[in-house]
PDB file of C-alpha atoms in Angstrom:
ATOM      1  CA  UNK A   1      59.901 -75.259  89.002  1.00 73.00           C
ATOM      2  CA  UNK A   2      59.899 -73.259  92.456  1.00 76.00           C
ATOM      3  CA  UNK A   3      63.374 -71.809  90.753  1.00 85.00           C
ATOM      4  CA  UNK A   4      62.321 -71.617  86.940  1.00 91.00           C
ATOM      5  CA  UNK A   5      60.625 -68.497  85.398  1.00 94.00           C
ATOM      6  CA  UNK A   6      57.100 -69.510  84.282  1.00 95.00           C
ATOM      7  CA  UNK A   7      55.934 -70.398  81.459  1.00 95.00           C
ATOM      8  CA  UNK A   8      54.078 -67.049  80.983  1.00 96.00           C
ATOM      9  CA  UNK A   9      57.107 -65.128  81.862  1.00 96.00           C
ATOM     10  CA  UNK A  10      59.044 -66.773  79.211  1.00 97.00           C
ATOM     11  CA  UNK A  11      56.282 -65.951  76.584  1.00 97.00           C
ATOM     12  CA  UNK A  12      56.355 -62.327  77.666  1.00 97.00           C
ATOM     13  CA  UNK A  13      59.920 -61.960  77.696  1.00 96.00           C
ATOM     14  CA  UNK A  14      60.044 -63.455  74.393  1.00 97.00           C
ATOM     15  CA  UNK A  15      57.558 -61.272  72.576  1.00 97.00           C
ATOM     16  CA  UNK A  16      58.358 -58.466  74.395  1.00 97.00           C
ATOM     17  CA  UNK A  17      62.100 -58.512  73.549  1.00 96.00           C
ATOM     18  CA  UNK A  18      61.299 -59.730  69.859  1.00 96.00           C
ATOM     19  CA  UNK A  19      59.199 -56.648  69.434  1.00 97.00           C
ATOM     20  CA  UNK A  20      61.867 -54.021  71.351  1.00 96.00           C
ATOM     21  CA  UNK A  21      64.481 -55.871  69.384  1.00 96.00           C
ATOM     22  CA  UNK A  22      62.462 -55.243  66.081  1.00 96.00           C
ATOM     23  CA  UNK A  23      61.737 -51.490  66.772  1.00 96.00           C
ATOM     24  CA  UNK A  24      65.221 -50.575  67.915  1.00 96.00           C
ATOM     25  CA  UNK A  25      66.925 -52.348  64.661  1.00 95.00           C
ATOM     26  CA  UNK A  26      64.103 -50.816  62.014  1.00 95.00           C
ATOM     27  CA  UNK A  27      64.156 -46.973  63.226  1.00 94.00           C
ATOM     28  CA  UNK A  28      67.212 -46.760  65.795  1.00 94.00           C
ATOM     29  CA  UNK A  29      69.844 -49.807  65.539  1.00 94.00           C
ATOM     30  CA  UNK A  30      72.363 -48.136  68.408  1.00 95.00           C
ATOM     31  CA  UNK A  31      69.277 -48.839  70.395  1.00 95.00           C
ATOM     32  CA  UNK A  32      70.241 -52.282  70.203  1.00 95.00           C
ATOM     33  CA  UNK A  33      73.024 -51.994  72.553  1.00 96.00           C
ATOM     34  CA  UNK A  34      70.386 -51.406  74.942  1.00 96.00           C
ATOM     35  CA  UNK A  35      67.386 -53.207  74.113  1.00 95.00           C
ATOM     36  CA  UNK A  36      69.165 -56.562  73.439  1.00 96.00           C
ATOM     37  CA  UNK A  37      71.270 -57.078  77.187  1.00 96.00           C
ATOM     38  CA  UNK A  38      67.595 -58.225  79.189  1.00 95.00           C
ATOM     39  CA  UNK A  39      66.316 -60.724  76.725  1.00 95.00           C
ATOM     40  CA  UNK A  40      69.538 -61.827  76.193  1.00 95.00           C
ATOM     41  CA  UNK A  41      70.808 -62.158  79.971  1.00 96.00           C
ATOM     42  CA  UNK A  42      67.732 -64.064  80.278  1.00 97.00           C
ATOM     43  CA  UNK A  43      67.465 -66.236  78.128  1.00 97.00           C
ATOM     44  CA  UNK A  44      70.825 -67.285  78.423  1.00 97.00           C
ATOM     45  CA  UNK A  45      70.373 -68.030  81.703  1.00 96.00           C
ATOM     46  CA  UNK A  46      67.240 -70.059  81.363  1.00 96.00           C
ATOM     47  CA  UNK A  47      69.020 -72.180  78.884  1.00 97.00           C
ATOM     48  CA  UNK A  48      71.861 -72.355  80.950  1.00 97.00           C
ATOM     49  CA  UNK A  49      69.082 -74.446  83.565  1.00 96.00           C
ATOM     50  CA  UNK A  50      67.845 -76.441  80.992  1.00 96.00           C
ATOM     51  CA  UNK A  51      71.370 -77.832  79.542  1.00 97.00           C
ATOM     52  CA  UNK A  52      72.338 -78.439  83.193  1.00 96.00           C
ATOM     53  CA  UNK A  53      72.781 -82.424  83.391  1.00 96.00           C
ATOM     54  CA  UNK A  54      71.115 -82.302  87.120  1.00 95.00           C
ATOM     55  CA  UNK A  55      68.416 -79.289  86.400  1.00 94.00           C
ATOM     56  CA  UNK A  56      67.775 -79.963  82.916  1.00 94.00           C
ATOM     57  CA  UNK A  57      65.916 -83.661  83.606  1.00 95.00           C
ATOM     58  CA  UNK A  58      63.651 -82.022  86.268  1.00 94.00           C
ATOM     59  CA  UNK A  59      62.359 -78.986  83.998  1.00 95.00           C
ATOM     60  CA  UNK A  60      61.812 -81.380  81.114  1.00 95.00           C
ATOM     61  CA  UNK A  61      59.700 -83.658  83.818  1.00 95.00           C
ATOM     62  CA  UNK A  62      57.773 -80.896  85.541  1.00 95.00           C
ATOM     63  CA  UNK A  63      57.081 -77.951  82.720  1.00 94.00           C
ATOM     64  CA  UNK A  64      57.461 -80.390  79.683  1.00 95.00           C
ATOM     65  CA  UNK A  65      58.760 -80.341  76.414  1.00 97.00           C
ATOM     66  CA  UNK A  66      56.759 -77.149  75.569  1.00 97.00           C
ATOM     67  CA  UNK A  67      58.278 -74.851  78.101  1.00 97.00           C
ATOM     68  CA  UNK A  68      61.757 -76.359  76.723  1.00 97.00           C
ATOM     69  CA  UNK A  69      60.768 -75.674  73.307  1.00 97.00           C
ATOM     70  CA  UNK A  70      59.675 -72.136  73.832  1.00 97.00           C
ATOM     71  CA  UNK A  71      62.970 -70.735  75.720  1.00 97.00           C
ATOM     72  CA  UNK A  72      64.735 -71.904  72.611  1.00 97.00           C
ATOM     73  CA  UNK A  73      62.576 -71.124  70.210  1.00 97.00           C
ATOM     74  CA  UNK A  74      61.951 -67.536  71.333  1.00 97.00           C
ATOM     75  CA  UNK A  75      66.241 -67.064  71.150  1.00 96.00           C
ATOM     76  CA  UNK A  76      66.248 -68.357  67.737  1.00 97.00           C
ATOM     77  CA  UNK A  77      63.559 -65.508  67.065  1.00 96.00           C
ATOM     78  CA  UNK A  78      65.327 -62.928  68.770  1.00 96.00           C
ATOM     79  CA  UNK A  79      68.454 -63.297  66.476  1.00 95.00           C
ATOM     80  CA  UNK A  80      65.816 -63.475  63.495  1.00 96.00           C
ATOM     81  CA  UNK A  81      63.756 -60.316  64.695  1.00 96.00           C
ATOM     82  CA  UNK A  82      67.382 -58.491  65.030  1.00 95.00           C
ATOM     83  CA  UNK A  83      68.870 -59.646  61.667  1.00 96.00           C
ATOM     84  CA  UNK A  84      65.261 -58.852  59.676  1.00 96.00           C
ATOM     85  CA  UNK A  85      65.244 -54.972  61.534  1.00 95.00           C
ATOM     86  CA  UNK A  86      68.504 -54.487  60.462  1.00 94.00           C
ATOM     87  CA  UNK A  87      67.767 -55.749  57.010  1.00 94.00           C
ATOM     88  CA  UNK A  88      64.291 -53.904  56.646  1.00 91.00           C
ATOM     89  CA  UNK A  89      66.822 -50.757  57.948  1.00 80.00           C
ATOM     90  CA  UNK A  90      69.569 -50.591  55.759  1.00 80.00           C
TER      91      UNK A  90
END
């Protein structure tokens, strides 16, 4: 996990994007275009790692199911916090 965010990082990343996300879609949505591009870029990449057939195995053994569950878990929440701020907008 030399290569891997940490765990930590992914939990701030998450909750900080999910709350910038949130903000930007309730009071400003065309902040969206910039808010969303970070979270996004990242957590795309770190699930990028984890589907890789030769990375993947090696997360799963060394940060655990957890750390797995969190990355996606945290993008499922970042569409939800975006489609509930645009909801609680319009």
């Amino acid at each position: 996990m030399d290569k891997e965010p940490s765990s930590g990082l992914v939990w701030v990343m998450g909750l900080c994007g999910l709350i910038a996300c949130l903000i930007a879609a309730i009071y400003k949505p065309k902040l969206l275009l910039i808010v969303i591009p970070l979270p996004a870029f990242f957590f795309y990449g770190l699930i990028a790692e984890i589907r890789d057939p030769y990375v993947g195995p090696g997360i799963l053994r060394e940060a655990g199911q957890f750390y797995i569950n969190s990355a996606y878990g945290f993008t499922v929440l970042l569409l939800i916090s975006i489609l509930v701020g645009l909801g609680w907008h319009y």
